[in-house]
Amino acid sequence: MTRLSILLIEDHAGIARQVATFFDGLHWQCDHAATGALGVRLATSNIYDVVLLDLNLPDIDGLQVCRAIKAGAPSNVPVLMLTARDAFEDKARGFHDGADDYLTKPFDLRELALRCEALARRRHLHVHQEMRVGPLLLLVREGRALYGEARLALTQSGFRILLLLCREHPHAVSRSALIAHLWGSEPPDSDALKSHVYALRKHLESAGGAGVLVTIPQLGYRLAMDAGSRAGQ
């Protein structure tokens, strides 16, 4: 896994700067929130591979933040707690409130990166090899997509966009999340995403899926199909 999108919720400026600088060297995207409120807002409006969460935040207890993220995030993002609390009872409470992993401060940045990779990899392994949303069927292993009986002749980028939209259905996916998903921290200069979405929409329309790919102004895109038809995750 070469690139990850990370949300770091940490009020200590020095630690946040060290982590962000280290991740930048790995070409990972790292958003930072210094408060629990901002962290919840970012986690529930964007898509991340992993959330790194400090327990000792200035406004909201980290356990409450973890519960809010698990309840409201558009995808089941793994949460890795960062804390100086090393008692068993503290760890047990963290796992009980939804944490997926736990790292005690001070920590080695290399270990942090390895844990992030493991959490992200574990999450993606749980995605089924077939994903269906209404008449859309994605054969993940083969990189093929069908709308009804019609095969969609998608580029690799088009397939990846559609896969992410299916995973997050019925929620919208922001433009920034799609750009990070396709290109990480090094997006192209031109508005390549707009071109890929245009081509994907044309393929869907040709297969009978007019109106399926919807633009949400000031946000991004979503699939306009019955949420109850979603399967495969």
mmCIF file of C-alpha atoms in Angstrom:
data_model
loop_
_atom_site.group_PDB
_atom_site.id
_atom_site.type_symbol
_atom_site.label_atom_id
_atom_site.label_comp_id
_atom_site.label_asym_id
_atom_site.label_seq_id
_atom_site.Cartn_x
_atom_site.Cartn_y
_atom_site.Cartn_z
ATOM 1 C CA MET A 1 0.000 0.000 0.000
ATOM 2 C CA THR A 2 1.832 3.055 -1.243
ATOM 3 C CA ARG A 3 -0.458 5.922 -0.304
ATOM 4 C CA LEU A 4 -2.891 6.424 2.542
ATOM 5 C CA SER A 5 -5.225 9.214 3.551
ATOM 6 C CA ILE A 6 -4.933 9.877 7.289
ATOM 7 C CA LEU A 7 -6.861 12.095 9.694
ATOM 8 C CA LEU A 8 -4.809 13.062 12.752
ATOM 9 C CA ILE A 9 -6.814 14.401 15.721
ATOM 10 C CA GLU A 10 -4.135 15.720 18.068
ATOM 11 C CA ASP A 11 -3.926 18.963 20.056
ATOM 12 C CA HIS A 12 -0.173 18.832 20.693
ATOM 13 C CA ALA A 13 1.297 20.961 17.889
ATOM 14 C CA GLY A 14 4.756 19.405 18.097
ATOM 15 C CA ILE A 15 3.497 15.828 17.803
ATOM 16 C CA ALA A 16 1.123 16.776 14.985
ATOM 17 C CA ARG A 17 3.948 18.450 13.075
ATOM 18 C CA GLN A 18 6.257 15.425 13.477
ATOM 19 C CA VAL A 19 3.593 12.960 12.339
ATOM 20 C CA ALA A 20 2.521 15.098 9.370
ATOM 21 C CA THR A 21 6.125 15.609 8.247
ATOM 22 C CA PHE A 22 6.851 11.887 8.488
ATOM 23 C CA PHE A 23 3.721 10.975 6.512
ATOM 24 C CA ASP A 24 4.541 13.598 3.908
ATOM 25 C CA GLY A 25 7.837 11.795 3.368
ATOM 26 C CA LEU A 26 5.808 8.659 2.590
ATOM 27 C CA HIS A 27 3.637 10.659 0.154
ATOM 28 C CA TRP A 28 0.607 10.100 2.362
ATOM 29 C CA GLN A 29 -2.126 12.682 2.764
ATOM 30 C CA CYS A 30 -2.539 13.837 6.379
ATOM 31 C CA ASP A 31 -5.314 16.169 7.519
ATOM 32 C CA HIS A 32 -4.999 17.589 11.027
ATOM 33 C CA ALA A 33 -7.590 18.577 13.615
ATOM 34 C CA ALA A 34 -6.515 20.137 16.922
ATOM 35 C CA THR A 35 -9.926 19.677 18.551
ATOM 36 C CA GLY A 36 -12.379 16.834 18.872
ATOM 37 C CA ALA A 37 -15.192 18.851 17.316
ATOM 38 C CA LEU A 38 -13.184 19.560 14.167
ATOM 39 C CA GLY A 39 -12.017 15.953 14.069
ATOM 40 C CA VAL A 40 -15.577 14.624 14.115
ATOM 41 C CA ARG A 41 -16.592 17.112 11.419
ATOM 42 C CA LEU A 42 -13.727 16.068 9.138
ATOM 43 C CA ALA A 43 -14.165 12.342 9.781
ATOM 44 C CA THR A 44 -17.882 12.438 9.017
ATOM 45 C CA SER A 45 -17.593 14.521 5.851
ATOM 46 C CA ASN A 46 -14.487 12.994 4.216
ATOM 47 C CA ILE A 47 -13.123 9.546 3.514
ATOM 48 C CA TYR A 48 -9.943 8.407 5.249
ATOM 49 C CA ASP A 49 -8.066 5.132 5.380
ATOM 50 C CA VAL A 50 -7.252 5.583 9.087
ATOM 51 C CA VAL A 51 -8.075 8.049 11.869
ATOM 52 C CA LEU A 52 -5.367 8.696 14.486
ATOM 53 C CA LEU A 53 -7.052 9.913 17.655
ATOM 54 C CA ASP A 54 -5.496 11.406 20.767
ATOM 55 C CA LEU A 55 -7.544 10.657 23.881
ATOM 56 C CA ASN A 56 -6.649 13.881 25.719
ATOM 57 C CA LEU A 57 -8.288 16.630 23.682
ATOM 58 C CA PRO A 58 -9.082 20.145 24.922
ATOM 59 C CA ASP A 59 -12.803 20.156 24.144
ATOM 60 C CA ILE A 60 -14.176 16.597 23.987
ATOM 61 C CA ASP A 61 -12.915 13.375 25.553
ATOM 62 C CA GLY A 62 -11.298 11.161 22.925
ATOM 63 C CA LEU A 63 -13.610 8.247 23.723
ATOM 64 C CA GLN A 64 -16.626 10.403 22.892
ATOM 65 C CA VAL A 65 -14.937 11.456 19.662
ATOM 66 C CA CYS A 66 -14.341 7.811 18.770
ATOM 67 C CA ARG A 67 -18.003 6.937 19.337
ATOM 68 C CA ALA A 68 -19.129 9.897 17.230
ATOM 69 C CA ILE A 69 -16.819 8.937 14.365
ATOM 70 C CA LYS A 70 -17.926 5.307 14.398
ATOM 71 C CA ALA A 71 -21.567 6.379 14.400
ATOM 72 C CA GLY A 72 -21.375 9.087 11.761
ATOM 73 C CA ALA A 73 -18.470 8.445 9.367
ATOM 74 C CA PRO A 74 -19.578 7.630 5.799
ATOM 75 C CA SER A 75 -17.457 4.468 5.858
ATOM 76 C CA ASN A 76 -16.301 2.199 8.650
ATOM 77 C CA VAL A 77 -12.943 3.907 9.046
ATOM 78 C CA PRO A 78 -10.515 2.268 11.501
ATOM 79 C CA VAL A 79 -9.513 4.359 14.531
ATOM 80 C CA LEU A 80 -6.048 4.094 16.088
ATOM 81 C CA MET A 81 -5.885 5.730 19.520
ATOM 82 C CA LEU A 82 -2.777 7.630 20.570
ATOM 83 C CA THR A 83 -2.455 8.226 24.294
ATOM 84 C CA ALA A 84 -0.202 8.377 27.331
ATOM 85 C CA ARG A 85 -2.763 6.297 29.236
ATOM 86 C CA ASP A 86 -1.273 2.830 29.369
ATOM 87 C CA ALA A 87 -3.409 1.139 32.048
ATOM 88 C CA PHE A 88 -5.342 -1.924 30.946
ATOM 89 C CA GLU A 89 -8.627 -0.306 31.992
ATOM 90 C CA ASP A 90 -7.991 2.661 29.685
ATOM 91 C CA LYS A 91 -7.212 0.375 26.766
ATOM 92 C CA ALA A 92 -10.306 -1.707 27.474
ATOM 93 C CA ARG A 93 -12.511 1.388 27.452
ATOM 94 C CA GLY A 94 -10.959 2.483 24.160
ATOM 95 C CA PHE A 95 -11.647 -0.830 22.452
ATOM 96 C CA HIS A 96 -15.137 -0.941 23.957
ATOM 97 C CA ASP A 97 -15.898 2.465 22.403
ATOM 98 C CA GLY A 98 -14.840 1.356 18.940
ATOM 99 C CA ALA A 99 -11.061 1.754 18.713
ATOM 100 C CA ASP A 100 -9.389 -0.679 16.321
ATOM 101 C CA ASP A 101 -5.849 -0.299 17.661
ATOM 102 C CA TYR A 102 -3.951 1.456 20.438
ATOM 103 C CA LEU A 103 -0.489 3.037 20.556
ATOM 104 C CA THR A 104 1.033 4.474 23.713
ATOM 105 C CA LYS A 105 3.039 7.709 23.664
ATOM 106 C CA PRO A 106 5.899 8.156 23.050
ATOM 107 C CA PHE A 107 5.914 6.004 19.938
ATOM 108 C CA ASP A 108 8.175 5.271 16.998
ATOM 109 C CA LEU A 109 6.858 6.929 13.837
ATOM 110 C CA ARG A 110 7.887 3.875 11.822
ATOM 111 C CA GLU A 111 5.686 1.673 14.006
ATOM 112 C CA LEU A 112 2.832 4.142 13.636
ATOM 113 C CA ALA A 113 3.099 3.915 9.854
ATOM 114 C CA LEU A 114 3.168 0.110 9.951
ATOM 115 C CA ARG A 115 0.059 0.026 12.118
ATOM 116 C CA CYS A 116 -1.729 2.416 9.756
ATOM 117 C CA GLU A 117 -0.881 0.197 6.804
ATOM 118 C CA ALA A 118 -2.080 -2.910 8.653
ATOM 119 C CA LEU A 119 -5.396 -1.290 9.611
ATOM 120 C CA ALA A 120 -6.029 -0.008 6.095
ATOM 121 C CA ARG A 121 -5.093 -3.362 4.551
ATOM 122 C CA ARG A 122 -7.355 -5.245 6.979
ATOM 123 C CA ARG A 123 -10.242 -2.965 6.102
ATOM 124 C CA HIS A 124 -9.817 -3.457 2.360
ATOM 125 C CA LEU A 125 -9.560 -7.239 2.744
ATOM 126 C CA HIS A 126 -13.077 -7.203 4.160
ATOM 127 C CA VAL A 127 -14.473 -5.763 0.947
ATOM 128 C CA HIS A 128 -16.186 -8.512 -1.026
ATOM 129 C CA GLN A 129 -14.932 -9.333 -4.489
ATOM 130 C CA GLU A 130 -18.360 -8.525 -5.890
ATOM 131 C CA MET A 131 -20.212 -5.320 -5.065
ATOM 132 C CA ARG A 132 -23.762 -4.607 -6.156
ATOM 133 C CA VAL A 133 -25.735 -1.367 -5.903
ATOM 134 C CA GLY A 134 -29.078 -1.699 -7.670
ATOM 135 C CA PRO A 135 -28.387 -2.686 -11.304
ATOM 136 C CA LEU A 136 -24.671 -1.921 -10.893
ATOM 137 C CA LEU A 137 -22.378 -4.910 -10.412
ATOM 138 C CA LEU A 138 -18.651 -4.438 -9.810
ATOM 139 C CA LEU A 139 -16.325 -7.417 -10.122
ATOM 140 C CA VAL A 140 -13.565 -6.032 -7.934
ATOM 141 C CA ARG A 141 -10.865 -8.619 -8.579
ATOM 142 C CA GLU A 142 -11.329 -8.415 -12.345
ATOM 143 C CA GLY A 143 -11.772 -4.633 -12.474
ATOM 144 C CA ARG A 144 -15.007 -4.977 -14.478
ATOM 145 C CA ALA A 145 -18.339 -3.188 -14.067
ATOM 146 C CA LEU A 146 -21.774 -3.984 -15.441
ATOM 147 C CA TYR A 147 -24.989 -1.980 -15.473
ATOM 148 C CA GLY A 148 -27.742 -4.524 -15.912
ATOM 149 C CA GLU A 149 -26.520 -6.746 -18.717
ATOM 150 C CA ALA A 150 -24.293 -4.083 -20.288
ATOM 151 C CA ARG A 151 -20.575 -4.062 -19.584
ATOM 152 C CA LEU A 152 -19.117 -0.613 -18.898
ATOM 153 C CA ALA A 153 -15.869 -0.035 -20.805
ATOM 154 C CA LEU A 154 -14.230 1.973 -18.036
ATOM 155 C CA THR A 155 -10.678 3.155 -17.642
ATOM 156 C CA GLN A 156 -8.864 2.162 -14.462
ATOM 157 C CA SER A 157 -9.563 5.597 -12.987
ATOM 158 C CA GLY A 158 -13.227 5.396 -13.949
ATOM 159 C CA PHE A 159 -13.549 2.002 -12.285
ATOM 160 C CA ARG A 160 -11.867 3.279 -9.108
ATOM 161 C CA ILE A 161 -14.233 6.259 -8.967
ATOM 162 C CA LEU A 162 -17.246 3.990 -9.392
ATOM 163 C CA LEU A 163 -15.930 1.547 -6.793
ATOM 164 C CA LEU A 164 -15.558 4.302 -4.200
ATOM 165 C CA LEU A 165 -19.020 5.672 -4.975
ATOM 166 C CA CYS A 166 -20.465 2.177 -4.537
ATOM 167 C CA ARG A 167 -18.618 1.636 -1.256
ATOM 168 C CA GLU A 168 -19.935 4.898 0.161
ATOM 169 C CA HIS A 169 -23.476 4.630 -1.247
ATOM 170 C CA PRO A 170 -25.912 6.184 -0.355
ATOM 171 C CA HIS A 171 -23.581 8.931 0.937
ATOM 172 C CA ALA A 172 -21.944 11.515 -1.293
ATOM 173 C CA VAL A 173 -18.192 11.420 -1.880
ATOM 174 C CA SER A 174 -16.402 14.760 -1.867
ATOM 175 C CA ARG A 175 -14.207 15.895 -4.725
ATOM 176 C CA SER A 176 -11.228 16.078 -2.367
ATOM 177 C CA ALA A 177 -11.784 12.475 -1.273
ATOM 178 C CA LEU A 178 -11.952 11.273 -4.878
ATOM 179 C CA ILE A 179 -8.816 13.206 -5.812
ATOM 180 C CA ALA A 180 -6.934 11.737 -2.841
ATOM 181 C CA HIS A 181 -8.235 8.259 -3.738
ATOM 182 C CA LEU A 182 -6.953 8.548 -7.310
ATOM 183 C CA TRP A 183 -3.736 10.526 -6.946
ATOM 184 C CA GLY A 184 -2.880 10.815 -3.244
ATOM 185 C CA SER A 185 -1.043 14.019 -2.372
ATOM 186 C CA GLU A 186 0.089 14.614 -5.974
ATOM 187 C CA PRO A 187 -3.013 15.431 -8.072
ATOM 188 C CA PRO A 188 -2.550 16.550 -11.697
ATOM 189 C CA ASP A 189 -2.603 20.266 -12.472
ATOM 190 C CA SER A 190 -5.639 20.068 -14.754
ATOM 191 C CA ASP A 191 -9.142 19.208 -13.576
ATOM 192 C CA ALA A 192 -8.678 15.551 -14.465
ATOM 193 C CA LEU A 193 -11.360 14.411 -12.007
ATOM 194 C CA LYS A 194 -14.038 16.340 -13.897
ATOM 195 C CA SER A 195 -13.013 14.619 -17.131
ATOM 196 C CA HIS A 196 -13.068 11.153 -15.556
ATOM 197 C CA VAL A 197 -16.495 11.769 -13.998
ATOM 198 C CA TYR A 198 -17.841 13.051 -17.320
ATOM 199 C CA ALA A 199 -16.642 9.894 -19.098
ATOM 200 C CA LEU A 200 -18.058 7.653 -16.348
ATOM 201 C CA ARG A 201 -21.441 9.404 -16.552
ATOM 202 C CA LYS A 202 -21.522 8.904 -20.337
ATOM 203 C CA HIS A 203 -20.803 5.180 -19.962
ATOM 204 C CA LEU A 204 -23.605 4.834 -17.414
ATOM 205 C CA GLU A 205 -26.044 6.762 -19.627
ATOM 206 C CA SER A 206 -25.195 4.598 -22.632
ATOM 207 C CA ALA A 207 -25.997 1.496 -20.570
ATOM 208 C CA GLY A 208 -29.368 2.898 -19.460
ATOM 209 C CA GLY A 209 -28.229 4.564 -16.257
ATOM 210 C CA ALA A 210 -29.166 8.157 -17.022
ATOM 211 C CA GLY A 211 -29.301 10.210 -13.824
ATOM 212 C CA VAL A 212 -27.490 7.570 -11.765
ATOM 213 C CA LEU A 213 -24.336 9.635 -11.177
ATOM 214 C CA VAL A 214 -25.422 12.851 -9.485
ATOM 215 C CA THR A 215 -23.360 15.978 -8.847
ATOM 216 C CA ILE A 216 -23.822 17.501 -5.377
ATOM 217 C CA PRO A 217 -23.008 21.240 -5.658
ATOM 218 C CA GLN A 218 -20.122 22.417 -3.479
ATOM 219 C CA LEU A 219 -19.444 18.829 -2.375
ATOM 220 C CA GLY A 220 -18.925 16.043 -4.883
ATOM 221 C CA TYR A 221 -20.881 13.109 -6.316
ATOM 222 C CA ARG A 222 -23.176 10.284 -5.301
ATOM 223 C CA LEU A 223 -25.065 7.375 -6.838
ATOM 224 C CA ALA A 224 -28.807 8.033 -6.948
ATOM 225 C CA MET A 225 -30.185 4.569 -6.360
ATOM 226 C CA ASP A 226 -32.178 2.817 -3.674
ATOM 227 C CA ALA A 227 -29.989 2.511 -0.537
ATOM 228 C CA GLY A 228 -31.703 -0.769 0.251
ATOM 229 C CA SER A 229 -30.271 -2.360 -2.894
ATOM 230 C CA ARG A 230 -26.665 -2.011 -1.749
ATOM 231 C CA ALA A 231 -24.693 -5.177 -1.049
ATOM 232 C CA GLY A 232 -21.165 -6.512 -1.013
ATOM 233 C CA GLN A 233 -19.437 -4.731 1.905
#
